[in-house]
Every structure is written in structure tokens, then in C-alpha cells.
Short mmCIF file of C-alpha atoms in Angstrom, two decimals:
data_model
loop_
_atom_site.label_atom_id
_atom_site.label_comp_id
_atom_site.label_asym_id
_atom_site.label_seq_id
_atom_site.Cartn_x
_atom_site.Cartn_y
_atom_site.Cartn_z
CA ASN A 19 22.55 -12.10 -9.51
CA THR A 20 21.33 -8.81 -11.50
CA ILE A 21 23.17 -5.59 -10.55
CA ARG A 22 19.27 -3.72 -10.52
CA CYS A 23 19.76 0.28 -11.13
CA SER A 24 18.47 2.74 -9.20
CA ALA A 25 16.42 5.52 -9.99
CA LEU A 26 16.87 7.02 -6.76
CA THR A 27 20.03 9.57 -7.22
CA PRO A 28 21.33 11.27 -4.10
CA GLU A 29 19.66 14.74 -5.82
CA LEU A 30 16.39 13.16 -5.77
CA LYS A 31 16.80 11.22 -3.07
CA SER A 32 17.21 15.06 -1.19
CA THR A 33 14.39 16.55 -2.62
CA LEU A 34 12.11 13.88 -2.07
CA ASP A 35 14.05 14.42 1.68
CA LYS A 36 12.44 18.15 1.47
CA VAL A 37 9.38 17.07 0.27
CA VAL A 38 8.14 14.99 2.67
CA THR A 39 9.52 16.69 5.89
CA SER A 40 8.30 20.57 4.23
CA ASN A 41 4.55 18.99 4.33
CA LYS A 42 2.90 18.50 6.68
CA ILE A 43 1.27 15.63 3.84
CA VAL A 44 1.75 14.45 1.34
CA LEU A 45 0.20 12.61 -1.15
CA PHE A 46 2.26 10.97 -3.89
CA MET A 47 -0.73 9.66 -7.01
CA LYS A 48 -1.67 9.19 -10.62
CA GLY A 49 -3.17 12.43 -11.22
CA THR A 50 -4.13 15.52 -8.85
CA LYS A 51 -6.46 16.06 -5.96
CA ASP A 52 -8.37 17.62 -8.53
CA PHE A 53 -8.32 15.07 -11.46
CA PRO A 54 -6.83 11.67 -10.03
CA GLN A 55 -6.30 9.47 -12.46
CA CYS A 56 -6.73 6.35 -10.93
CA GLY A 57 -9.33 5.14 -8.82
CA PHE A 58 -7.09 3.79 -5.65
CA SER A 59 -5.49 7.42 -6.02
CA ASN A 60 -8.89 9.17 -6.21
CA THR A 61 -9.84 6.39 -2.74
CA VAL A 62 -6.89 8.09 -0.84
CA VAL A 63 -7.66 11.69 -1.64
CA GLN A 64 -11.18 11.39 -0.65
CA ILE A 65 -10.49 9.96 2.44
CA LEU A 66 -8.01 12.72 2.75
CA LYS A 67 -10.62 15.23 2.43
CA SER A 68 -13.76 13.58 4.39
CA LEU A 69 -10.83 13.92 7.69
CA ASN A 70 -10.40 17.64 6.57
CA ALA A 71 -6.72 17.59 5.86
CA SER A 72 -5.06 19.64 4.44
CA PHE A 73 -3.10 18.14 2.21
CA GLU A 74 -0.47 18.60 -0.13
CA THR A 75 -0.59 16.02 -3.87
CA ILE A 76 2.65 15.48 -6.06
CA ASN A 77 1.47 13.69 -9.68
CA ILE A 78 3.65 11.10 -10.50
CA LEU A 79 2.39 10.76 -14.19
CA GLU A 80 4.55 13.39 -15.17
CA ASN A 81 7.64 12.61 -14.15
CA ASP A 82 8.85 8.87 -14.84
CA LEU A 83 12.55 9.38 -12.46
CA LEU A 84 10.46 10.35 -10.10
CA ARG A 85 7.90 7.91 -10.36
CA GLN A 86 11.06 5.23 -10.33
CA GLY A 87 12.87 6.78 -7.90
CA LEU A 88 9.83 7.47 -5.45
CA LYS A 89 9.17 3.14 -5.14
CA ASP A 90 13.27 2.85 -4.39
CA TYR A 91 12.76 5.83 -1.21
CA SER A 92 9.81 4.73 -0.26
CA ASN A 93 10.50 0.82 -0.64
CA TRP A 94 7.43 0.40 -1.75
CA PRO A 95 5.83 -1.06 -5.72
CA THR A 96 2.95 0.82 -6.07
CA PHE A 97 0.99 3.99 -6.42
CA PRO A 98 -0.26 5.69 -4.14
CA GLN A 99 1.70 6.74 -1.60
CA LEU A 100 1.37 8.52 1.94
CA TYR A 101 3.68 11.06 3.82
CA ILE A 102 2.60 11.97 7.39
CA ASP A 103 5.17 13.93 9.09
CA GLY A 104 7.63 12.92 7.20
CA GLU A 105 7.45 8.92 7.23
CA PHE A 106 5.82 6.57 5.00
CA PHE A 107 2.56 5.46 6.05
CA GLY A 108 1.34 3.72 3.28
CA GLY A 109 -0.57 2.42 -0.76
CA CYS A 110 -4.28 2.81 -0.62
CA ASP A 111 -4.89 -0.56 1.11
CA ILE A 112 -3.06 0.50 4.83
CA THR A 113 -4.74 4.18 4.27
CA VAL A 114 -8.48 2.48 4.15
CA GLU A 115 -7.83 0.33 6.93
CA ALA A 116 -6.09 2.80 8.63
CA TYR A 117 -9.46 5.18 7.88
CA LYS A 118 -11.69 2.58 9.26
CA ASN A 119 -10.44 1.54 12.30
CA GLY A 120 -9.32 5.98 13.19
CA GLU A 121 -5.34 5.59 13.22
CA LEU A 122 -5.66 7.44 10.57
CA GLN A 123 -7.74 10.58 11.96
CA GLU A 124 -5.41 10.36 15.25
CA LEU A 125 -2.43 10.82 13.11
CA VAL A 126 -3.52 13.80 10.89
CA GLU A 127 -5.08 15.64 13.25
CA LYS A 128 -1.86 15.14 15.26
CA ALA A 129 0.37 16.17 12.26
CA MET A 130 -2.23 19.08 11.46
CA CYS A 131 -1.13 20.05 14.84
CA SER A 132 2.55 19.65 15.46
CA MET B 24 3.46 -12.66 -20.59
CA GLY B 25 0.98 -12.04 -17.82
CA VAL B 26 1.43 -13.49 -14.43
CA THR B 27 -1.52 -15.84 -13.01
CA LYS B 28 -3.36 -16.38 -10.36
CA GLU B 29 -1.44 -19.65 -9.51
CA GLN B 30 1.74 -17.86 -9.85
CA VAL B 31 1.00 -15.09 -6.98
CA GLU B 32 -0.51 -18.04 -4.53
CA SER B 33 2.66 -20.00 -5.38
CA SER B 34 5.25 -17.71 -4.38
CA LEU B 35 2.96 -16.40 -1.30
CA ASN B 36 2.66 -20.28 -0.33
CA SER B 37 6.51 -20.25 -0.21
CA LYS B 38 7.50 -17.56 1.09
CA LEU B 39 5.19 -16.11 4.09
CA ASN B 40 3.52 -20.03 4.79
CA PRO B 41 -0.11 -19.29 5.20
CA SER B 42 -3.36 -20.80 7.53
CA HIS B 43 -5.28 -19.67 4.42
CA ILE B 44 -5.12 -17.62 1.26
CA GLU B 45 -7.48 -16.14 -1.56
CA VAL B 46 -6.17 -14.62 -4.29
CA LEU B 47 -8.49 -13.02 -6.80
CA ASP B 48 -7.87 -12.39 -10.05
CA THR B 49 -9.81 -8.61 -10.95
CA SER B 50 -7.97 -7.29 -14.21
CA GLY B 51 -10.61 -5.56 -16.14
CA GLY B 52 -8.43 -5.73 -19.24
CA CYS B 53 -5.87 -3.14 -18.32
CA GLY B 54 -3.38 -6.21 -17.67
CA ALA B 55 -2.81 -8.10 -14.35
CA SER B 56 -4.47 -6.92 -10.94
CA PHE B 57 -4.82 -9.10 -7.70
CA VAL B 58 -7.27 -8.41 -4.36
CA VAL B 59 -5.25 -11.14 -1.96
CA GLU B 60 -6.53 -11.96 1.56
CA ILE B 61 -3.44 -13.63 3.67
CA VAL B 62 -3.65 -14.91 6.78
CA SER B 63 0.57 -16.63 8.28
CA GLU B 64 1.81 -16.79 11.62
CA GLN B 65 4.50 -14.78 10.15
CA PHE B 66 2.35 -11.39 11.02
CA GLU B 67 2.18 -12.00 14.01
CA GLY B 68 3.66 -8.98 16.25
CA LYS B 69 3.85 -6.89 12.92
CA ARG B 70 2.07 -3.94 12.01
CA LEU B 71 -0.10 -3.33 9.15
CA LEU B 72 2.84 -1.49 7.27
CA GLU B 73 5.38 -4.35 7.28
CA ARG B 74 2.88 -6.82 7.32
CA HIS B 75 2.38 -5.61 3.47
CA ARG B 76 6.25 -5.34 3.38
CA MET B 77 6.27 -9.04 3.14
CA VAL B 78 4.09 -9.51 0.88
CA ASN B 79 5.27 -7.07 -1.35
CA ALA B 80 8.10 -8.48 -0.82
CA ALA B 81 7.12 -12.28 -1.60
CA LEU B 82 6.02 -11.10 -4.47
CA GLU B 83 9.32 -9.32 -5.81
CA GLU B 84 9.07 -10.85 -9.45
CA GLU B 85 5.74 -10.69 -9.82
CA MET B 86 5.55 -6.86 -8.87
CA LYS B 87 7.30 -6.33 -12.11
CA GLU B 88 4.28 -7.03 -14.13
CA ILE B 89 1.78 -6.38 -11.96
CA HIS B 90 -0.59 -3.43 -12.78
CA ALA B 91 -2.16 -3.65 -9.44
CA LEU B 92 -1.82 -5.34 -6.15
CA SER B 93 -4.58 -5.38 -3.48
CA VAL B 94 -4.17 -6.30 0.13
CA LYS B 95 -7.04 -6.75 1.17
CA LYS B 96 -6.15 -8.80 4.80
CA ALA B 97 -2.94 -9.35 6.71
CA VAL B 98 -3.73 -10.72 9.43
CA THR B 99 -2.50 -13.71 12.43
CA PRO B 100 -4.07 -16.96 12.72
CA GLU B 101 -5.94 -15.62 15.73
CA GLN B 102 -7.16 -12.82 14.24
CA TRP B 103 -8.44 -14.55 11.22
CA LYS B 104 -10.64 -16.88 14.13
CA LYS B 105 -11.76 -13.55 15.27
CA LEU B 106 -12.58 -11.91 12.11
CA GLN B 107 -14.36 -15.28 11.01
CA GLU B 108 -16.51 -15.15 14.08
CA SER B 109 -18.04 -12.09 14.47
CA ASN B 110 -19.51 -12.39 10.37
CA GLN B 111 -20.95 -15.42 11.31
CA SER B 112 -22.85 -14.03 14.90
CA ASN B 113 -23.70 -11.13 13.05
CA PRO B 114 -24.35 -12.43 9.48
CA ALA B 115 -26.97 -8.90 7.92
CA ALA B 116 -23.29 -6.78 8.30
#
């Protein structure tokens, strides 16, 4: 058994707690919403835009500690990572699926109104 | 050394005991990249996020080297049957 070092320090955890709860919709992605640097991240940005959602994006390419720590925080190995109402919603595939079946729109509307 | 399609298949087979599995190697030169379609009874009663987490967990070792993983489908055998039927009755879609 190897001991796994976590990049998720208590400080980073409390910062992330704040980030995801003080914004209704947050997308941790590669690049920014105006300049996505990966197709998967771009897909989620376009979906959120088409739903007229207001959302924050955070570029994980600019901060490697954040990038590693988030994987532990979300228990999710890849990016993008979408948070709605303080809760981890999923990555690109889940977002696409939920967009298709209308579940995402419902959640986004609920978040915007709350 | 990168991860092969066979490794991905064998890990998923041993951990999720799927009734159907399709792994597609979609790496276009930038490293290991896969699209996965998987049908398993273990997905019964689980939300999509949980199902994807199960797939991620099954590939924990491989994920360290996989550049991109897309879980196209994670469905139960029953959902899979319905999908097949709707595809057949609507071939133009």
C-alpha cells in the first residue's frame, strides 16, 4: 500500500468551499469561458451559454495545485468539473446527457432563482 | 508506456461485470483517449454521477495515464434493451 499525497490542503479545501457556495454555477475548466482550451471544456461552456446561465469559470491550467487538489475535492479525475448550487454536478459527459434530457435546464433555472 | 484498449476493457470487465462493453480508442496523437459504452446490472438504482464514479473507480490505475475518458453510456441491461429497440424502430434517427 502506497501512501498517496493529497494536494488538497485544509486551506485549499476551505477556499474551494467558499468558491462553490458563493457562486450559483461554477465551472472549473481548461481555459476561460471566452477562450476554452479543450473541446470538453468548450462543450460545457456552450451548453451553459445556450441555457442563458450566468456562470463563473476558473482556469485550472493556471494553477497546478488547484488542478490536483480539485480532483480530490470533487473525487473526479478529469476536467471540466461543473458545480451547481454548491454541489458537484459532473463532467462533460454527464452535463451533455443532462442537457439532452432537460434535467440540466431545470437545475440551472432552480439555481438562478434561488 | 500508455494504456491500451485491452487494459481498459479488462479492468472494466473484472470490476463491473458488464453484459455489454465497447471501448473505443480515440487517441489522436495526444496520448491515451477512450470512449466507453458499458451496460451493467451494477448501475441499477444509481444516478448518472454515481455510475460514472463507478467507471472512474474501476479505472483508477489507468486514469493516471489516460488523457481523456468519455463515458458515452453507462446503462442498466433494461435501459440498454430499450435503447436497442428504439434504434431498430427508428433507423433514420
